[in-house]
mmCIF file of C-alpha atoms in Angstrom:
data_model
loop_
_atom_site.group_PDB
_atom_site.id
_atom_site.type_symbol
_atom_site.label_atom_id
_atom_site.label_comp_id
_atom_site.label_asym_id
_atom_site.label_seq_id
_atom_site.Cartn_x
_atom_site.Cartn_y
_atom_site.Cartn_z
ATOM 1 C CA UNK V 1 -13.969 -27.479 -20.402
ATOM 2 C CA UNK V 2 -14.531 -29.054 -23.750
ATOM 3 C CA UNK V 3 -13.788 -25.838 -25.385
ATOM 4 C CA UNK V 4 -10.408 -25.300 -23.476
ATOM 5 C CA UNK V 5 -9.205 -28.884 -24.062
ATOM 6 C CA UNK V 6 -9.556 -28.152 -28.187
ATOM 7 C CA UNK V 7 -7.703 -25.102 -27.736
ATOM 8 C CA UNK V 8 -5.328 -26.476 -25.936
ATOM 9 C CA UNK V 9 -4.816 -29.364 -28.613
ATOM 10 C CA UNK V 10 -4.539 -26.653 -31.051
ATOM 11 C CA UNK V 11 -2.240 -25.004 -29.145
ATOM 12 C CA UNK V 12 -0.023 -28.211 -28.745
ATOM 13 C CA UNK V 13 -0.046 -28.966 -32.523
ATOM 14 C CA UNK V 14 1.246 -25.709 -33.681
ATOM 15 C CA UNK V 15 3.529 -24.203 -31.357
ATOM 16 C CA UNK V 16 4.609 -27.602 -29.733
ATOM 17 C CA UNK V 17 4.921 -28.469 -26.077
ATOM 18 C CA UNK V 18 7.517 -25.144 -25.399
ATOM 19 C CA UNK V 19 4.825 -23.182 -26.908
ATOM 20 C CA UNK V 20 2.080 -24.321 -24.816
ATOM 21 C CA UNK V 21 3.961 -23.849 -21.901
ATOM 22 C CA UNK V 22 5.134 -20.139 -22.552
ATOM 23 C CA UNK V 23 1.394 -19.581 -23.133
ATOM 24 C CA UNK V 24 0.062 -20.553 -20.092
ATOM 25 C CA UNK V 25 3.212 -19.205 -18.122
ATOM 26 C CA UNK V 26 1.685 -15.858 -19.622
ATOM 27 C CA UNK V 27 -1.561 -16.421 -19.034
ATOM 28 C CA UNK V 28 -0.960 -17.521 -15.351
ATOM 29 C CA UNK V 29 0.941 -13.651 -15.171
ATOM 30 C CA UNK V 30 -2.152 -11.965 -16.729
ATOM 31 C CA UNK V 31 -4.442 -13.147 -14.343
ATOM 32 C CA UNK V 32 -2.634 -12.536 -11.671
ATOM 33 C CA UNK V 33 -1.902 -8.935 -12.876
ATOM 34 C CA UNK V 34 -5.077 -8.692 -13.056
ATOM 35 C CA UNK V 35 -5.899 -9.884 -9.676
ATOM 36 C CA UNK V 36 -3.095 -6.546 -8.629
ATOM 37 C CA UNK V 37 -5.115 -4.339 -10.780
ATOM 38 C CA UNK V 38 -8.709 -5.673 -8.771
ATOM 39 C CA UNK V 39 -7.144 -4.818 -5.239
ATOM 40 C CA UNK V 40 -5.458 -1.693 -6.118
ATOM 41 C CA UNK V 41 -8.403 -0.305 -7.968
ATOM 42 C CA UNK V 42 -11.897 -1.400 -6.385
ATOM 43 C CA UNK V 43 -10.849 -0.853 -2.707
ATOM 44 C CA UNK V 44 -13.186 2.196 -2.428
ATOM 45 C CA UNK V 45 -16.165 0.247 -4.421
ATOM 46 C CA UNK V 46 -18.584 0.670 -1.575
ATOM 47 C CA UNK V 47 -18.086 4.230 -1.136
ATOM 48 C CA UNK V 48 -20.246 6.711 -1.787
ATOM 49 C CA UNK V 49 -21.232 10.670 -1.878
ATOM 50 C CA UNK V 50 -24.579 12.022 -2.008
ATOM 51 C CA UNK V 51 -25.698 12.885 -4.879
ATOM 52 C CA UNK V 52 -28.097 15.700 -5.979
ATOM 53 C CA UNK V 53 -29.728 14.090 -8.461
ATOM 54 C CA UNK V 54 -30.485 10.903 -8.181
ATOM 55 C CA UNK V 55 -32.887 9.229 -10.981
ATOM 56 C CA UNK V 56 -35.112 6.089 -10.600
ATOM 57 C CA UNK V 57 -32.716 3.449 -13.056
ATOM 58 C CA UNK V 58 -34.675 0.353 -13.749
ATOM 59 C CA UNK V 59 -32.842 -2.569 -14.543
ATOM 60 C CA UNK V 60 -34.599 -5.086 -16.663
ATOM 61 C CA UNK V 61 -33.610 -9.139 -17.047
ATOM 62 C CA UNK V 62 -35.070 -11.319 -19.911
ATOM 63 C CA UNK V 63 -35.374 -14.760 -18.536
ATOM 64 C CA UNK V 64 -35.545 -17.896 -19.868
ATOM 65 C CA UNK V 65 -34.106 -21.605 -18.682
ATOM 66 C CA UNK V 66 -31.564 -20.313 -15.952
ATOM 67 C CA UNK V 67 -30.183 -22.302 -13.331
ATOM 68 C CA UNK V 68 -31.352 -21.582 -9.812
ATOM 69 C CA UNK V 69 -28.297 -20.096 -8.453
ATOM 70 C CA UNK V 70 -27.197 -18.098 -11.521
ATOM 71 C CA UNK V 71 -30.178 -16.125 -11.827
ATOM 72 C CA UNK V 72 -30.301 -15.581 -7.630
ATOM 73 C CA UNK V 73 -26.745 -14.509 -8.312
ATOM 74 C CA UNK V 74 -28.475 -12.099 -10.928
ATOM 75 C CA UNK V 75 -30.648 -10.796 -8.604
ATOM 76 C CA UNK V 76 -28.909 -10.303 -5.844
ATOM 77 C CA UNK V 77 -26.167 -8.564 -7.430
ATOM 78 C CA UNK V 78 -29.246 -5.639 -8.142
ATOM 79 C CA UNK V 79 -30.518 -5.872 -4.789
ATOM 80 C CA UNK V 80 -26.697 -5.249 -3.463
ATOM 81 C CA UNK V 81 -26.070 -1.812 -5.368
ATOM 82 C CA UNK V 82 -24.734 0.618 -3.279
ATOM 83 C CA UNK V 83 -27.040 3.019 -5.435
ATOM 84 C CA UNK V 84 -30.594 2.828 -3.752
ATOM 85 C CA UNK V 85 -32.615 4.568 -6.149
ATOM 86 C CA UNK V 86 -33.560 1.700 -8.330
ATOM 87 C CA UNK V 87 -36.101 -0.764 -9.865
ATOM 88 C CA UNK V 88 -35.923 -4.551 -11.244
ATOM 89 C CA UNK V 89 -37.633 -5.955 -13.740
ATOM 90 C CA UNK V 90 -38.019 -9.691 -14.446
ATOM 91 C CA UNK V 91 -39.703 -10.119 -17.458
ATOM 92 C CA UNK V 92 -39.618 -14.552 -17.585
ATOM 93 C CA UNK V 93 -39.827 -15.666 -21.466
ATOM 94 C CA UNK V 94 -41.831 -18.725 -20.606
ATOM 95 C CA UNK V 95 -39.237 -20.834 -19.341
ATOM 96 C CA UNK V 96 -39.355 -24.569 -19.023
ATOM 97 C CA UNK V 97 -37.320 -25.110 -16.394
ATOM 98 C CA UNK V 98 -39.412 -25.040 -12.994
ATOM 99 C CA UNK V 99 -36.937 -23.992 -10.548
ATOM 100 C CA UNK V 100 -37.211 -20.704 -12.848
ATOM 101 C CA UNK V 101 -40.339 -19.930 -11.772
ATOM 102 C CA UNK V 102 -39.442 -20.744 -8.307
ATOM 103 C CA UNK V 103 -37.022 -17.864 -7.986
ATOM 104 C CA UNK V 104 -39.074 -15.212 -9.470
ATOM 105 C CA UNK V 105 -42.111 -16.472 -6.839
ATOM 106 C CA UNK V 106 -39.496 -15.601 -4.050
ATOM 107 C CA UNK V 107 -38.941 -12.256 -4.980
ATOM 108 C CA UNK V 108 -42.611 -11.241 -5.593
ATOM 109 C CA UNK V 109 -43.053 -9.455 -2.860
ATOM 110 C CA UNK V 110 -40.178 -7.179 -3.066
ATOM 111 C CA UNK V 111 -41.086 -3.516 -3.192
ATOM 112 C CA UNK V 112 -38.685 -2.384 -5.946
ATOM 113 C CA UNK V 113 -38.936 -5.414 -7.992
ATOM 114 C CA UNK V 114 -41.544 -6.546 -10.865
ATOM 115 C CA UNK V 115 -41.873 -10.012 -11.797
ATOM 116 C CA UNK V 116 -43.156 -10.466 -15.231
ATOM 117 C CA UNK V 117 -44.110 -13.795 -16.484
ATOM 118 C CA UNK V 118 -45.073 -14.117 -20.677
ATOM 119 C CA UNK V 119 -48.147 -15.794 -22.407
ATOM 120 C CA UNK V 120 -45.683 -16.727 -25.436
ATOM 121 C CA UNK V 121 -41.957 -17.290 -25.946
ATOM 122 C CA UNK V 122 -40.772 -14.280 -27.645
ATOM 123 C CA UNK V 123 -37.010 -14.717 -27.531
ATOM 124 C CA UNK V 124 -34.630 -12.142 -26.698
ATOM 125 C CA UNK V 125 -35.797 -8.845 -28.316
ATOM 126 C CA UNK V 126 -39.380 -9.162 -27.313
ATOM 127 C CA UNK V 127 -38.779 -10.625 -24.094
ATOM 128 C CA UNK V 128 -36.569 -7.468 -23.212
ATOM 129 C CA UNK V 129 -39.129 -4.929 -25.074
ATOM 130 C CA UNK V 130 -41.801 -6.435 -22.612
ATOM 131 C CA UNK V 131 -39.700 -5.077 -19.483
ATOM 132 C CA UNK V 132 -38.937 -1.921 -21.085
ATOM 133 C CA UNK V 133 -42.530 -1.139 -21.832
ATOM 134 C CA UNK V 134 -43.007 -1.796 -18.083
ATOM 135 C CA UNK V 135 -40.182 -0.021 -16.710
ATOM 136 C CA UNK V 136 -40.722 3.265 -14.994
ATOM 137 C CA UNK V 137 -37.496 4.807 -14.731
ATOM 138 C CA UNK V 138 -36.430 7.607 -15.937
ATOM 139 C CA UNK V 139 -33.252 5.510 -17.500
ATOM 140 C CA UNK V 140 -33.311 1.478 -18.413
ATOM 141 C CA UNK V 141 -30.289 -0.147 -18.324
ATOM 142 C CA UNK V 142 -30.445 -3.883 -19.424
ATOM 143 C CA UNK V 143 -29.028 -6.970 -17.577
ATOM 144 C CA UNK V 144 -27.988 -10.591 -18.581
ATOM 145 C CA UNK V 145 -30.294 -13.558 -16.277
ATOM 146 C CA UNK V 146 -26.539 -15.173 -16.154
ATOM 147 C CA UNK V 147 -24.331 -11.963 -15.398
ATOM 148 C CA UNK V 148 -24.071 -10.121 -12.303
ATOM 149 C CA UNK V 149 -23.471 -6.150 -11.783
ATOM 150 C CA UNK V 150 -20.689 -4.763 -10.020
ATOM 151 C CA UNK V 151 -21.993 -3.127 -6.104
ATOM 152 C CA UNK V 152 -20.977 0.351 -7.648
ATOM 153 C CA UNK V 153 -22.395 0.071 -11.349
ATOM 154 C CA UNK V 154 -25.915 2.227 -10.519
ATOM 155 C CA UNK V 155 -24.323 4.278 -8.618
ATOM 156 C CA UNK V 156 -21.245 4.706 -11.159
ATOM 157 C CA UNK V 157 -23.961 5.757 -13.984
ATOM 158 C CA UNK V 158 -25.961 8.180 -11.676
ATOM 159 C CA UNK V 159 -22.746 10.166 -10.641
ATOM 160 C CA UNK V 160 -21.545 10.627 -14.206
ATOM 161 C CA UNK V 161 -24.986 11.541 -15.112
ATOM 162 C CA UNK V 162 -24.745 14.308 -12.340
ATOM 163 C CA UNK V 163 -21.722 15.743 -14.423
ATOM 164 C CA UNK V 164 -23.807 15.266 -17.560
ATOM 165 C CA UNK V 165 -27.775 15.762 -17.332
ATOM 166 C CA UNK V 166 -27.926 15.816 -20.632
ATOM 167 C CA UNK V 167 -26.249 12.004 -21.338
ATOM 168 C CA UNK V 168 -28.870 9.453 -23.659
ATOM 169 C CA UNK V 169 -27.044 6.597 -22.891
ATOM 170 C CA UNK V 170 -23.708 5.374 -21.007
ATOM 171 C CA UNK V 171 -21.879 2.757 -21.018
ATOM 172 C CA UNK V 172 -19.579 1.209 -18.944
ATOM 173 C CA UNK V 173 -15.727 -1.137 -18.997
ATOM 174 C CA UNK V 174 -16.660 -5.243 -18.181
ATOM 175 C CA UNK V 175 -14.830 -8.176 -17.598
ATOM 176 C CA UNK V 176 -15.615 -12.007 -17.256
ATOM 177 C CA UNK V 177 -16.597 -14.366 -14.536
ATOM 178 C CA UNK V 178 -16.029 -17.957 -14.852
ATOM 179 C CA UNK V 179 -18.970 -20.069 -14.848
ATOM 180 C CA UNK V 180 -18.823 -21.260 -11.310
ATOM 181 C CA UNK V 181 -18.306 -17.427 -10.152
ATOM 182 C CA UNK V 182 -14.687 -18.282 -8.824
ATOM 183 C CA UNK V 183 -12.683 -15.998 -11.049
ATOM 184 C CA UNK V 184 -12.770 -12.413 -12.856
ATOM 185 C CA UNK V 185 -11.202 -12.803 -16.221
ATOM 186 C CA UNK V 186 -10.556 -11.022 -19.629
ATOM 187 C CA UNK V 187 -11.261 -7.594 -18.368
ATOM 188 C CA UNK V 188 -11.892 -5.386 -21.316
ATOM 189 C CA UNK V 189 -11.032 -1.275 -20.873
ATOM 190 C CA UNK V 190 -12.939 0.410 -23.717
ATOM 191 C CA UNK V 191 -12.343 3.815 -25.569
ATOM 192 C CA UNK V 192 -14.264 6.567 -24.988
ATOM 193 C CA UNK V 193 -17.518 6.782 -27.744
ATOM 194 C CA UNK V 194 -16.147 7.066 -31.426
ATOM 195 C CA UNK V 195 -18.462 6.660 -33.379
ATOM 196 C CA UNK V 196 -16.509 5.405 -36.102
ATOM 197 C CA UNK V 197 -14.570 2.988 -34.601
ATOM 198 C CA UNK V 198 -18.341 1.640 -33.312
ATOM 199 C CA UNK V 199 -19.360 1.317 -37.099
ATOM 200 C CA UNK V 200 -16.817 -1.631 -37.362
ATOM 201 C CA UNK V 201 -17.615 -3.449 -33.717
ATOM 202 C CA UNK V 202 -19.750 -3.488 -31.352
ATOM 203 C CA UNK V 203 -17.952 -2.070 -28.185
ATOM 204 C CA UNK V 204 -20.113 -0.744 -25.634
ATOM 205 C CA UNK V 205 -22.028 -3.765 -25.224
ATOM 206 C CA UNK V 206 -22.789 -4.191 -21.452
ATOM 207 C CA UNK V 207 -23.063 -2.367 -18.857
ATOM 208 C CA UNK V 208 -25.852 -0.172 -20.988
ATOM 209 C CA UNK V 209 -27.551 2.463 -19.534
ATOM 210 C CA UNK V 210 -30.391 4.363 -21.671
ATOM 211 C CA UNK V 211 -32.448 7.355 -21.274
ATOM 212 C CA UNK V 212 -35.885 5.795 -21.230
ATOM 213 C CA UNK V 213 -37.716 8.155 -23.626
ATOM 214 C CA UNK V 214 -35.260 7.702 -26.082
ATOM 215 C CA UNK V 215 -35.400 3.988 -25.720
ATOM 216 C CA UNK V 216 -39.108 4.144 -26.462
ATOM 217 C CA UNK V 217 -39.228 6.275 -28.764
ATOM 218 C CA UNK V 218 -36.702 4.212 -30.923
ATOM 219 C CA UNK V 219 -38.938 1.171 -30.195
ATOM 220 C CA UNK V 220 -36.615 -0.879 -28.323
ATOM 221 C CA UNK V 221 -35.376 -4.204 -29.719
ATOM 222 C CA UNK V 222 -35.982 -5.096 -33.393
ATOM 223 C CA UNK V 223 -36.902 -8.553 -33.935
ATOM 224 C CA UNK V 224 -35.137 -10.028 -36.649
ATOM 225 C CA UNK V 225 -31.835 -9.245 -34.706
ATOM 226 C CA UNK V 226 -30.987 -11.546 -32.710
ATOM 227 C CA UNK V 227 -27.811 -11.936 -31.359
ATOM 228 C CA UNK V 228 -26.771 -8.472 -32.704
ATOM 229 C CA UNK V 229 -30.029 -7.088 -31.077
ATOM 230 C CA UNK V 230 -28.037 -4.923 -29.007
ATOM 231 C CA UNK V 231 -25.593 -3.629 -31.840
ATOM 232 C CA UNK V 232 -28.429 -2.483 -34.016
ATOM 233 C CA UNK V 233 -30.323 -0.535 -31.215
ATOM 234 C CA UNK V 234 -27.128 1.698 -30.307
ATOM 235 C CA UNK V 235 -26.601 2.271 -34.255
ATOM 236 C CA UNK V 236 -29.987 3.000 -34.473
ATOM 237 C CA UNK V 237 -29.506 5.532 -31.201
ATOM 238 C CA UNK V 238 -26.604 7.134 -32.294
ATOM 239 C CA UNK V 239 -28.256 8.524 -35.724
ATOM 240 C CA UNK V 240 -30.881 10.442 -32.421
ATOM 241 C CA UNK V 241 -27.842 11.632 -30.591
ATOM 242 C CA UNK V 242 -24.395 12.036 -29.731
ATOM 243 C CA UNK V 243 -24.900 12.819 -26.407
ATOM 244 C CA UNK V 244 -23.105 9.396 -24.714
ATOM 245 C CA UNK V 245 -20.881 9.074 -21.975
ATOM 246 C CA UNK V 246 -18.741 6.289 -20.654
ATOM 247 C CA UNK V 247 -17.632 5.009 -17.130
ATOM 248 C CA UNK V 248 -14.001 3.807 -17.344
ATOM 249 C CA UNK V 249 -14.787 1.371 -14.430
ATOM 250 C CA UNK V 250 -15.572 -2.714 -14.661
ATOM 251 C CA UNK V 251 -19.460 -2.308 -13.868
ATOM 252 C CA UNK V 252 -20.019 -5.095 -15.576
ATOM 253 C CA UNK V 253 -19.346 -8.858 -15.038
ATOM 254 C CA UNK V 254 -20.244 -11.382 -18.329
ATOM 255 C CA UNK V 255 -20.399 -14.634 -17.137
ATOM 256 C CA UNK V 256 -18.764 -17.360 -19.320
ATOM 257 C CA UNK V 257 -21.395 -20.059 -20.057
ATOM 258 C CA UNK V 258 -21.972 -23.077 -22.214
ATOM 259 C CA UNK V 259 -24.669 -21.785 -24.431
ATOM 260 C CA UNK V 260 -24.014 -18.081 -23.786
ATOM 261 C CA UNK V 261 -22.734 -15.654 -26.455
ATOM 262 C CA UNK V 262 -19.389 -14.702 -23.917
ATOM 263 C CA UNK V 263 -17.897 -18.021 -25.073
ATOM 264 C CA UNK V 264 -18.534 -17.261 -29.009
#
């Protein structure tokens, strides 16, 4: 809220009042264009065909100092994929916050889901090379403790990966969620993989899907990285292979949070 009211001030001071208002008239239309765009589009988004090849995907979450319902949201957003072939892993970065704990205790004893907990605090690249080295899938893709996956997102990456064995890592569209969940905003439709244009920004970003040998073999995260850790693993990936693929579907939802990088 503090963030919108400076950029509204900003706004003001520039452009005026008949600026601000022609703004947010247009933003008001986006949204709701957007809004079209959801119902049009995503009315099949629990269908699906069987598939003949159908790979074990785990999904792996660093966590650290999450609200309660955020990271249930998390969760629960794996646990609803319409793709069943799957496995979740919580890897817990020795958070502070107790009610962390408390989640990851209630999911335990689910059969497709490993709860990690951490001797040390290892921040983001170590924390996420800790679930890799655990995961048993055949392909990782990595998850946000604050974001949520679209029902179809699994099952999006295994279908395309039915048209293309031979894929090392996918990729998928994405939009935002406002904090409280209420809203889908800022949807962002990405190009197909160009390597050049990836040399100048980081694109692909979420949702990531890699083939797990490749992942290992490139070591995972590089600490050091923070904050770009993701950016310098695919550039690191792409000098293995060319071999990517990308879903032209929001799989994807980055929720906007004080503290998270989807507000920066």
């Amino acid at each position: 809220m503090e963030k919108e009211i400076k950029k509204t001030m900003t706004v003001l001071r520039r452009d005026g009042w008949t600026g601000l208002c022609e703004k947010v008239v247009r933003k008001i239309a986006q949204q709701r264009e957007y809004l079209r765009w959801i119902k049009r589009t995503e009315a099949d988004i629990f269908l699906t065909e069987e598939l003949a090849y159908t790979p074990l995907i785990s999904v792996v979450v660093p966590v650290y100092n999450i609200g309660k319902k955020l990271l249930q949201s998390c969760i629960e957003s794996v646990c609803s994929q319409t793709y069943d072939n799957w496995e979740l892993i919580l890897v817990d970065d020795c958070s502070v916050m107790k009610e962390v704990r408390q989640v990851l205790s209630a999911y335990r004893k689910h059969d497709k889901i490993k709860v990690i907990l951490r001797k040390e605090n290892g921040h983001i690249s170590r924390c996420t090379n800790t679930g890799i080295k655990n995961a048993s899938g055949e392909y990782v893709g990595l998850l946000d403790c604050d974001d949520l996956l679209a029902p179809n997102a699994l099952y999006e990456a295994a279908k395309l990966l039915n048209e293309h064995s031979d894929y090392d890592y996918i990729y998928s569209d994405e939009d935002h969620l406002t904090e409280n969940g209420g809203r889908r905003i800022l949807p962002f439709f990405k190009p197909d993989w160009s390597p050049d244009t990836f040399m100048s920004w980081m694109y692909t970003c979420h949702f990531s899907l890699f083939r797990s040998s490749l992942l290992k073999e490139l070591g995972g995260m590089r600490t050091g990285f923070e904050g770009a850790q993701d950016y310098d693993l695919v550039l690191r990936l792409m000098e293995k292979t060319d071999r990517i693929g990308h879903i032209p579907k929001i799989c994807y939802h980055w929720r906007d949070r004080k503290g998270s990088t989807s507000l920066n």
